[in-house]
XYZ file of C-alpha atoms in Angstrom:
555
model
C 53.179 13.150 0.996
C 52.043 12.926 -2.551
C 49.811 10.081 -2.102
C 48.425 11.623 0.943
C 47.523 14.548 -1.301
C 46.342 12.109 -4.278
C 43.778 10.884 -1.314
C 42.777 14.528 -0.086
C 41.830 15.524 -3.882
C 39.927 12.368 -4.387
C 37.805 12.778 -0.661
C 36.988 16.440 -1.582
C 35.806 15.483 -5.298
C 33.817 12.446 -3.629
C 32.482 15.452 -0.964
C 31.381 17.883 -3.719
C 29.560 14.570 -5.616
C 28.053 14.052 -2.583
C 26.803 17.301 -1.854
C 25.357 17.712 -5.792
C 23.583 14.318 -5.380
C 22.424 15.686 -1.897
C 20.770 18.795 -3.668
C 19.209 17.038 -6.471
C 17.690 14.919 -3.878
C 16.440 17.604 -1.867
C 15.234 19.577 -4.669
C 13.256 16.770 -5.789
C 11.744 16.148 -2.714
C 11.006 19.698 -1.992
C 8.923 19.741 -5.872
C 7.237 16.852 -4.370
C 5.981 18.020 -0.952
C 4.997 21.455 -2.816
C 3.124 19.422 -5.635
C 1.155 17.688 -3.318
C 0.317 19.583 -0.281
C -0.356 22.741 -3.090
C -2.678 20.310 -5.470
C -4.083 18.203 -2.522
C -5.640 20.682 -0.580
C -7.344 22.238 -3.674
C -8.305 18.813 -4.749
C -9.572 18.658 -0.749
C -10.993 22.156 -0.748
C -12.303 22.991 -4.489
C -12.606 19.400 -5.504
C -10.368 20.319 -8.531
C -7.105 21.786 -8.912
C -7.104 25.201 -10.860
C -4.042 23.986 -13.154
C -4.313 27.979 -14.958
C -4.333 30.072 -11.903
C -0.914 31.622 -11.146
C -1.411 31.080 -7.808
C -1.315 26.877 -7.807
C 2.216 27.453 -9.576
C 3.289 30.222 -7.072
C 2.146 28.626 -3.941
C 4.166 24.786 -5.083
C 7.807 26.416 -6.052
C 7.314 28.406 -3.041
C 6.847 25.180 -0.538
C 9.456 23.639 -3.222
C 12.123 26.673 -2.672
C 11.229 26.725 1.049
C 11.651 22.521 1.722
C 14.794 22.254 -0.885
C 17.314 23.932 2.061
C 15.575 22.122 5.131
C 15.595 18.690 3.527
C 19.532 19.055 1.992
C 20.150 20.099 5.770
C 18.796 17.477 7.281
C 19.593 14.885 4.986
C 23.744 15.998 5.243
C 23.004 15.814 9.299
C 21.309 12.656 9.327
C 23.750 11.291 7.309
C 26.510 12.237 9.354
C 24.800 10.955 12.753
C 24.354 7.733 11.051
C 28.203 7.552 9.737
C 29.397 8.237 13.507
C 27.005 5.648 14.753
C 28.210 3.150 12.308
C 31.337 2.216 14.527
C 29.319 1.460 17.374
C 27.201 -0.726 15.551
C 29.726 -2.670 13.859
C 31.328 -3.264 17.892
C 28.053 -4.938 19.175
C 27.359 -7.793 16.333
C 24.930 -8.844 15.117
C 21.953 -10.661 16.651
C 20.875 -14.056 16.392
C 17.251 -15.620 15.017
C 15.746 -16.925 17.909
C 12.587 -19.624 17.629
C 11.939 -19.565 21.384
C 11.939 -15.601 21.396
C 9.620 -15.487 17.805
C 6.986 -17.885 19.434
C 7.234 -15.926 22.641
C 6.734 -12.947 20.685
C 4.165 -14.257 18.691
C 1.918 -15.341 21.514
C 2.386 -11.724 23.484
C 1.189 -10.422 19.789
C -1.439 -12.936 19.406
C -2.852 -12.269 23.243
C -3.011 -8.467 23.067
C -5.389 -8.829 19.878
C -7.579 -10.905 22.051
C -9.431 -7.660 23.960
C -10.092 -6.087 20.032
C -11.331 -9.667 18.850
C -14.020 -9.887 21.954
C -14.974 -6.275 21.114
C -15.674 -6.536 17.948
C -16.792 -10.579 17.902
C -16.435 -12.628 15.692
C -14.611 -9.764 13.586
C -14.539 -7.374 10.821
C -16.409 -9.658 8.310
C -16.629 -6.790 5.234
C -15.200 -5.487 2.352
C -16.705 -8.246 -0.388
C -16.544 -10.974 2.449
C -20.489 -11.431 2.054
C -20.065 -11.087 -1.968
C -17.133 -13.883 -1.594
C -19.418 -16.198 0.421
C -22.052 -15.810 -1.713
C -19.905 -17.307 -4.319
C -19.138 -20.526 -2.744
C -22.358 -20.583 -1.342
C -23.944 -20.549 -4.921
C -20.902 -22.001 -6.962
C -21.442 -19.157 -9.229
C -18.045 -17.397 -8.903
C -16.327 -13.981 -10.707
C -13.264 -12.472 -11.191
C -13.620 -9.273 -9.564
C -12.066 -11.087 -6.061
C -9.019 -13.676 -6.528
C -10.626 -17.242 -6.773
C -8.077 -18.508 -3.805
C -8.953 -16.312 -1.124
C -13.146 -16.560 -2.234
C -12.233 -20.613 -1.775
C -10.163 -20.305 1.373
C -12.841 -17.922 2.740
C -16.150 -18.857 2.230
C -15.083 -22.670 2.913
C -14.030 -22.005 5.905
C -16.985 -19.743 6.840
C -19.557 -22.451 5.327
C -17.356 -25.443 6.588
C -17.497 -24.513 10.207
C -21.063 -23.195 10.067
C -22.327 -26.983 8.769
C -20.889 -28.200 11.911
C -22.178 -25.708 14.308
C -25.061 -23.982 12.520
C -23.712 -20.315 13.665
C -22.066 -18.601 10.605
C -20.828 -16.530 13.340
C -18.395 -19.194 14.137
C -17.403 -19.673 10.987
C -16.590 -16.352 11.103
C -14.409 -16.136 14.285
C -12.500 -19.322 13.189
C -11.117 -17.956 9.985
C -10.759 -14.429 12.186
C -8.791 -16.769 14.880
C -6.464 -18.508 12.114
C -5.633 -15.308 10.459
C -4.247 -14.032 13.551
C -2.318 -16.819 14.324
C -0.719 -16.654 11.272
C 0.210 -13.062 11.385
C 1.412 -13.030 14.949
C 3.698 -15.657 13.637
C 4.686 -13.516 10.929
C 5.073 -10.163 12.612
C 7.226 -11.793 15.460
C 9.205 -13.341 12.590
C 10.086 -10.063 11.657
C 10.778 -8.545 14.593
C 13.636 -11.746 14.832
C 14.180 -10.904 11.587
C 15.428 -7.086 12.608
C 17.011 -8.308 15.706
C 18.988 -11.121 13.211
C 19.411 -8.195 11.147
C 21.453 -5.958 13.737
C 18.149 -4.303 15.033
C 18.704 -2.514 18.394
C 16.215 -2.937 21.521
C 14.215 0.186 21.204
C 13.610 -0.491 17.298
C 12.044 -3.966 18.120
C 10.477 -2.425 21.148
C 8.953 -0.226 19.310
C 7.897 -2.701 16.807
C 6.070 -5.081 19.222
C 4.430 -2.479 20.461
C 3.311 -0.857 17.451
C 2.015 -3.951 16.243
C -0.079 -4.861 19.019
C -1.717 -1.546 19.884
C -1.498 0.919 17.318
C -5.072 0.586 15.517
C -4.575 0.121 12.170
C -2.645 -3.323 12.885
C -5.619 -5.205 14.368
C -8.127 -3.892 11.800
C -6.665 -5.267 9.482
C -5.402 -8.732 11.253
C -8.715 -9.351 12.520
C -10.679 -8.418 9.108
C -11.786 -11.049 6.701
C -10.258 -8.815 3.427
C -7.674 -10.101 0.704
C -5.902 -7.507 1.916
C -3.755 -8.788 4.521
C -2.572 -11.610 3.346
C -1.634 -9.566 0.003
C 0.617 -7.067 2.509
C 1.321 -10.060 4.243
C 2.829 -11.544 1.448
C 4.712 -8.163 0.466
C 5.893 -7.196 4.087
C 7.695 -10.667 4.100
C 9.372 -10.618 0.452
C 10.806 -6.931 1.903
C 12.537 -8.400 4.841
C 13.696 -11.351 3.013
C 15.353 -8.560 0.424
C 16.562 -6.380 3.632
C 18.685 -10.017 4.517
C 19.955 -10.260 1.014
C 21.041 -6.332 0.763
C 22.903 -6.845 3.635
C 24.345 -10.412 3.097
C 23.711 -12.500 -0.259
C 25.859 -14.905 0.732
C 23.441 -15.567 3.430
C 21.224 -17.295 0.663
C 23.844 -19.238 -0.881
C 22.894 -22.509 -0.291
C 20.206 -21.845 1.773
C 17.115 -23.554 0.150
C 14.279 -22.352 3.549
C 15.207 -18.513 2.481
C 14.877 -19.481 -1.123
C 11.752 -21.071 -0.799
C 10.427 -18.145 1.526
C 11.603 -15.934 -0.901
C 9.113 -18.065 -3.675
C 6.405 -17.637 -1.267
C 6.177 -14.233 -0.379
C 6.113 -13.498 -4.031
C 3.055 -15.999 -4.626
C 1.345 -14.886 -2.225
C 1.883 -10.727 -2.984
C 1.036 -12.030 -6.790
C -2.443 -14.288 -5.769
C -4.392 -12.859 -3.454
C -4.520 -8.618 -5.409
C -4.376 -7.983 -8.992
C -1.735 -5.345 -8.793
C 0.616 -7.667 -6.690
C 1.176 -9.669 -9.855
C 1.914 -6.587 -11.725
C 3.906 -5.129 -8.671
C 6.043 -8.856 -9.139
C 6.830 -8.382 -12.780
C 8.001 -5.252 -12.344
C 10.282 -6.074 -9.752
C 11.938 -8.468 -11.166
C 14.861 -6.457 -12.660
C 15.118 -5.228 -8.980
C 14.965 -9.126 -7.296
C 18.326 -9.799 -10.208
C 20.208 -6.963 -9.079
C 20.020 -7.731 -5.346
C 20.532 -11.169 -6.196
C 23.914 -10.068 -7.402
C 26.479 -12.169 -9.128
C 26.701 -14.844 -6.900
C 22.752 -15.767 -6.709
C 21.018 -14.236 -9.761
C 20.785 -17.422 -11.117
C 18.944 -19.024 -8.344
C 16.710 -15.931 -8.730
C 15.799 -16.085 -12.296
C 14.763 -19.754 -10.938
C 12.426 -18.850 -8.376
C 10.869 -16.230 -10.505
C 10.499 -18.916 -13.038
C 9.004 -21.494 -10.674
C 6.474 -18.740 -8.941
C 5.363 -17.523 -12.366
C 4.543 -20.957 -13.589
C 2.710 -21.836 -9.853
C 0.708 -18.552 -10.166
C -0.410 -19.202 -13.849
C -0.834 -22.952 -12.861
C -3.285 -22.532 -9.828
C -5.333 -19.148 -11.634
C -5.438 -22.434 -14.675
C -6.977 -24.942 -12.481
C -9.451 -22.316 -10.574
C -10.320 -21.149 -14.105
C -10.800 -24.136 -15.316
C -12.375 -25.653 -12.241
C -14.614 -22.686 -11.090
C -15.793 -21.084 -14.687
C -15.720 -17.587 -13.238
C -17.645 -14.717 -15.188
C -15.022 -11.847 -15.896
C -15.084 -8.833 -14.895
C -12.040 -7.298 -15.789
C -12.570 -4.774 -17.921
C -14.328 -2.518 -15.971
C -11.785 -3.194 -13.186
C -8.628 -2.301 -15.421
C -10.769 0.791 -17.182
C -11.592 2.771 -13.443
C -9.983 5.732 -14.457
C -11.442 6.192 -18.566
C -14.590 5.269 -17.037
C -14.521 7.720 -14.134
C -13.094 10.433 -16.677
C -15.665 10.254 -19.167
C -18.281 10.310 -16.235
C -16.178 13.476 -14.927
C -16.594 15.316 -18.660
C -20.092 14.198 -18.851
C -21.079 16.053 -15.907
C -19.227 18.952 -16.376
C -18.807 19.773 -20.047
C -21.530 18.044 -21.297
C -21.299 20.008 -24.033
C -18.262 18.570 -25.525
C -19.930 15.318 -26.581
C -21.328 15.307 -30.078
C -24.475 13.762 -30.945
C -22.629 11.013 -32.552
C -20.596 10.708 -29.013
C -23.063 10.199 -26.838
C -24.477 7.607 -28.506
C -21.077 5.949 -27.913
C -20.923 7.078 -24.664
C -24.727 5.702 -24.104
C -24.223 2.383 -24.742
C -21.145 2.078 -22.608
C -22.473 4.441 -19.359
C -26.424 4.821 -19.621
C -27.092 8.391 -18.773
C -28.556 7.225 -15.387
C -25.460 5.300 -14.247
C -23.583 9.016 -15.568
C -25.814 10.548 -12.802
C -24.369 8.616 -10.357
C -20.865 10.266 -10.774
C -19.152 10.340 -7.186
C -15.466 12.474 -7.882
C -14.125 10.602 -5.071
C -15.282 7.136 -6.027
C -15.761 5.154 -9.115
C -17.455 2.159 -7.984
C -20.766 3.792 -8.250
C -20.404 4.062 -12.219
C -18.034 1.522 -12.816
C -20.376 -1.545 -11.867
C -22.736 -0.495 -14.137
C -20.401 -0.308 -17.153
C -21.478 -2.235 -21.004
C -18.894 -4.715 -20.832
C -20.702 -6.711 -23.459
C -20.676 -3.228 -25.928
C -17.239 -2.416 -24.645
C -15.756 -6.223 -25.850
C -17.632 -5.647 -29.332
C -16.023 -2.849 -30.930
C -13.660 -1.338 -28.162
C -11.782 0.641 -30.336
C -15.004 3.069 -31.133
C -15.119 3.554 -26.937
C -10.969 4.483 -27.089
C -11.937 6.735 -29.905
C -13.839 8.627 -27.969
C -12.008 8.627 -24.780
C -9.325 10.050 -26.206
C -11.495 12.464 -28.457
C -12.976 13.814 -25.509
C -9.618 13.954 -23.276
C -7.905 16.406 -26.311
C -10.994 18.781 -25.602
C -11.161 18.391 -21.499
C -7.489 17.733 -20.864
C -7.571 19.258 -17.146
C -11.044 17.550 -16.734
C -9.848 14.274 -17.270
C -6.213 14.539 -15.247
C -8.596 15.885 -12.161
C -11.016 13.186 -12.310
C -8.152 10.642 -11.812
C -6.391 13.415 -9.292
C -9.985 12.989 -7.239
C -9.666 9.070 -6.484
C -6.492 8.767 -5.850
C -5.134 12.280 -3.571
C -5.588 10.782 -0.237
C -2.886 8.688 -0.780
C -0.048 11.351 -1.397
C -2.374 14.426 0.734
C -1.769 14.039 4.358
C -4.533 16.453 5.677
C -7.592 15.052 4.412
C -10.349 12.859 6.493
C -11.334 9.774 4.305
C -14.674 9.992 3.275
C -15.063 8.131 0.100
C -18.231 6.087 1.194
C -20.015 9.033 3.051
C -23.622 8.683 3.304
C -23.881 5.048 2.550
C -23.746 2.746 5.480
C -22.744 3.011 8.504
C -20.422 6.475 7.163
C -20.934 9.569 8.083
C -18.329 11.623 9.103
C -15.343 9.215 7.953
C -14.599 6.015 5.719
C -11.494 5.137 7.169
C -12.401 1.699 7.765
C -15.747 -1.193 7.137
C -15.782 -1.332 11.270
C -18.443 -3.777 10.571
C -19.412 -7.607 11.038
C -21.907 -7.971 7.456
C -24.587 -10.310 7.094
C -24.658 -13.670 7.614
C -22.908 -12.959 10.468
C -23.721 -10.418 13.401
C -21.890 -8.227 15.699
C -22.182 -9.651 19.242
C -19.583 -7.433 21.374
C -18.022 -8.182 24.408
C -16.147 -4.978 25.087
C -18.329 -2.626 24.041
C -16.251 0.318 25.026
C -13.173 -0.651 23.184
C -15.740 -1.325 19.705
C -16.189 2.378 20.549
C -12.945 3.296 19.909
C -12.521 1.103 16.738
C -16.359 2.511 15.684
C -15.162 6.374 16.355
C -12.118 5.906 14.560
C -13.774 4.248 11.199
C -16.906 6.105 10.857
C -15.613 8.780 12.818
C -13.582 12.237 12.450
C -11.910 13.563 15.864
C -9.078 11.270 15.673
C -8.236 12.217 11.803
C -8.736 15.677 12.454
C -5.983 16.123 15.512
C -3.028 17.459 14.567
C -0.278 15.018 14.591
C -1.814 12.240 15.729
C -3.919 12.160 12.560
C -0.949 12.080 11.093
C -0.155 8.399 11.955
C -3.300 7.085 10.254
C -3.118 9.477 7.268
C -1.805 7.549 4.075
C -1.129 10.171 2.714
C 1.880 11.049 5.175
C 3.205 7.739 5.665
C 3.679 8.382 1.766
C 5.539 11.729 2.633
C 8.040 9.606 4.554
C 8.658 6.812 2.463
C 9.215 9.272 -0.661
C 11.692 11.165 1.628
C 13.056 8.448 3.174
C 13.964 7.029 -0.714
C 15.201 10.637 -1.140
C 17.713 10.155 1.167
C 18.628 6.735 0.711
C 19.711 8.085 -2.894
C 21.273 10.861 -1.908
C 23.800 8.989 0.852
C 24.284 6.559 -2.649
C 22.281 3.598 -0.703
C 20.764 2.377 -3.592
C 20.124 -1.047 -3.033
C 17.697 0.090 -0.328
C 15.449 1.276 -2.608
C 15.506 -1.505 -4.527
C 14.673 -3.566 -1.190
C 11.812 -1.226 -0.272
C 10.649 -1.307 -4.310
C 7.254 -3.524 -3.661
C 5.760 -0.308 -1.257
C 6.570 2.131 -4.022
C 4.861 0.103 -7.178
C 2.505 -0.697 -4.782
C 1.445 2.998 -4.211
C 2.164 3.307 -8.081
C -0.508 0.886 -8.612
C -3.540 1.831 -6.146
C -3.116 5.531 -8.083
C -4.912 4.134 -11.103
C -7.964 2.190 -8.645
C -11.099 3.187 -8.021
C -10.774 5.400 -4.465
C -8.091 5.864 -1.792
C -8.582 3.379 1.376
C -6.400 2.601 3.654
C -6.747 -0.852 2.997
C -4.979 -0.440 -0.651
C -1.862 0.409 0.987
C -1.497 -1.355 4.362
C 1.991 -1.939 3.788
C 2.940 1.979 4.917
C 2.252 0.712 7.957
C 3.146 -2.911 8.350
C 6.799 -2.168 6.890
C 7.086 0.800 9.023
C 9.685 -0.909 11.518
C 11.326 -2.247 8.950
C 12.077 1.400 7.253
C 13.306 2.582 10.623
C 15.791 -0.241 10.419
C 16.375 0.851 7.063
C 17.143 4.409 7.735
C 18.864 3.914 10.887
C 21.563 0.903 9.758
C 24.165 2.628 7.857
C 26.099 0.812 5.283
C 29.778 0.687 6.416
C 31.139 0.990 2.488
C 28.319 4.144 2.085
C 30.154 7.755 1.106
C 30.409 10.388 4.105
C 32.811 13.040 3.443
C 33.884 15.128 6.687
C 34.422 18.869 6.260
């Protein structure tokens, strides 16, 4: 009897924990959805968020006091589904990885991108592709685009059109080899899940997802570093969902080890910010390592950092590219000042403008675009800059005391479409091919040319890139809105915390720094944060696979 009662005391302390951390989590996620549907659609609206009106503080603790209930409901109910369901799970076993079933899966993948690759033939060569040929094509080579994927690129492109004097085919044979290699990889995770304990409708779901839904075969079938950067990311998460649920799964096991190495490479080589997404993880890749493999961790991370700084060495030293990355890593000072300049002009001294001058020519101020930097940005003084920078961070910060709201709305502008789920992408309108939308380059650039053999499906792709029915649907727009595939993942972290499953967010860490990251670039694309949707099966799984030693308390 009295240890009976000893056990009842501790369950209802563990039960009011619970419900605390439940709240906190709720409350925070309720701040968040007010914070960013409140400042977003002002931002959307106004172009600016009016941080002294009453009414932008009113209008976010009101969503805030209005989501906090919902969201500590549903998270409790969830919860409590999930804990009854756990049972179940545990009965059935795990599956088993299957090479037979992830080739078959890889060709159904690979075949039902065929129809999108004949529309749009030989592909979606854009985004820097020409700039990246170019490069090989004149040896003169930059920094702006990683020097592996410019080399793996334009020899390809160039390679293939020596032999057949059509850099059209060039074009479709890197297109053709890039989906081959991420049918491979998608079906691997779909084994992956189904290894994992993944039921039939979750990997359902996922195969068709990722052969249909549109954002999957942009991307596949276009020529940017981006998808081999998510590529690289979407496999270092599943690896990390395998070693949250079993670490002694990688004892010993050198093929998950070395996969492990190259996910990481490859999320570190081909962007910029996957390199500082990898350093930052690394606390994250010890912990879920654990006791038993952190050593084989620090190891890898070892042996990936000296492979990255060893091939950027001999593509340096090889390649002599001009740098460019100042202006790259300044985006959001430069866009700031340009922000003040138009605005307050008045703020800037005689004395500052002369500094400002020399850095941002008045005509390349003109230029100012609120929802896109690149416009300044590429006409930045470098040279001036690398001279005497600390007279340009003088005034940066000179001018932010005096324009304080100026400044944190210019860097609001080029990045709210990726926390704002009710906005059509329009960062490139009126260049181009863009008019009503920017959602994606549905475009073959020059050398190559757009020769379509299913014109009615290039439609679709053309009407939803350049396009805005689709994004302006309710609910439907939804699914291609960055902004609220952000909404879930934030919640979906929210309640991860608050049913104390920590490690999961240390397994989905890469999407958050990711998103962390893009917030200081030059616009919001889709493209910067492709992994929303690639790892969007993988979340499911997440959020519907319980862990059996996880808290529920039962009233």
């Amino acid at each position: 009897m009295e240890r009976r009662n000893k056990t009842g005391k501790q369950n209802r302390a563990k039960g009011r924990f619970f419900l605390a951390r439940t709240w906190i989590c709720a409350l925070a996620g309720g701040l968040f959805l007010g914070v960013t549907y409140q400042w977003g659609r002002q931002l959307d609206t106004a172009g600016n968020v009016n941080f002294t009106a009453p009414a932008t503080w009113i209008g976010t603790l009101g969503i805030a006091v209005v989501a906090t209930p919902l969201l500590a409901w549903g998270f409790t109910a969830l919860q409590k589904r999930l804990t009854d369901g756990t049972k179940k799970e545990k009965e059935n076993g795990d599956g088993s990885f299957s090479r037979r079933g992830w080739l078959f899966l890889a060709l159904g993948l690979f075949l039902f991108w065929i129809p999108v690759f004949l529309a749009v033939y030989p592909g979606f060569f854009a985004y820097d592709a020409t700039d990246e040929l170019q490069e090989v094509l004149s040896g003169s080579y930059v920094t702006r685009h990683p020097l592996l994927h410019v080399l793996i690129l334009g020899k390809t492109v160039a390679g293939v059109e020596r032999l057949t004097d059509s850099y059209n085919f060039g074009i479709a044979a890197y297109v053709l080899i890039q989906m081959a290699a991420m049918a491979l990889l998608l079906s691997w995770v779909l084994e992956s899940l189904k290894e994992l304990g993944a039921g039939k409708l979750l990997r359902r779901f996922g195969f068709v997802f990722f052969s249909l839904f549109p954002v999957i075969p942009m991307y596949v079938l276009c020529t940017s570093k981006d998808i081999w950067y998510t590529a690289g990311m979407l496999a270092l998460l599943v690896l990390l969902c395998k070693m949250e649920k079993d670490k002694a799964g990688f004892d010993g096991k050198a093929g998950k080890w070395i996969g492990m190495g190259a996910a990481l490479f490859v999320m570190a080589i081909f962007r910029n910010n996957g390199f500082y997404v990898f350093l930052v993880m690394i606390p994250a890749l010890l912990v879920l390592a654990g006791k038993k493999c952190w050593k084989k961790m620090a190891v890898t991370i070892a042996l990936v950092l000296a492979v990255y700084f060893g091939t950027n060495g001999v593509l340096d030293a090889a390649l002599k590219p001009v740098s460019t990355d100042v202006q790259e890593t300044l985006t959001v000072p430069i866009q700031q000042l340009a922000r003040t300049w138009k605005y307050s002009p008045e703020l800037f001294s005689q004395e500052d403008r002369e500094a400002l001058f020399e850095i941002l020519p008045e005509e390349v101020l003109a230029r100012y675009n609120p929802k896109l930097s690149d416009l300044v940005k590429i006409d930045f003084g470098t040279q001036a800059y690398q001279e005497n920078p600390g007279r340009y961070r003088s005034l940066w910060l000179k001018t932010g005391l005096k324009a304080p709201f100026t400044y944190l709305n210019a860097w609001l502008m080029t990045s709210y479409g990726f926390w704002y789920p009710f906005t059509v992408i329009d960062v490139y309108n009126g260049s181009r091919y863009y008019t009503e939308s920017s959602y994606f380059s549905c475009e073959t650039e020059p050398p190559g040319w757009r020769h379509s053999f299913f014109e009615p499906l290039e439609k679709v792709y053309e009407e939803i890139s350049w396009g805005s029915r689709v994004h302006r649907i309710p609910v439907l727009s939804w699914l291609f809105s960055p902004g609220f595939l952000c909404w879930i993942y934030v919640l979906a972290g929210l309640f991860f915390a608050a049913s104390g499953q920590w490690r999961k967010l240390f397994v989905l860490a890469p999407v958050y720094l990711n998103w962390m990251t893009v917030l200081l670039g030059p616009t919001y694309l889709v493209r910067y944060v492709l992994i929303f949707w690639f790892a969007l099966p993988a979340l499911l799984f997440l959020g519907c696979h319980q862990n059996t030693n996880v808290l529920y308390f039962k009233r």
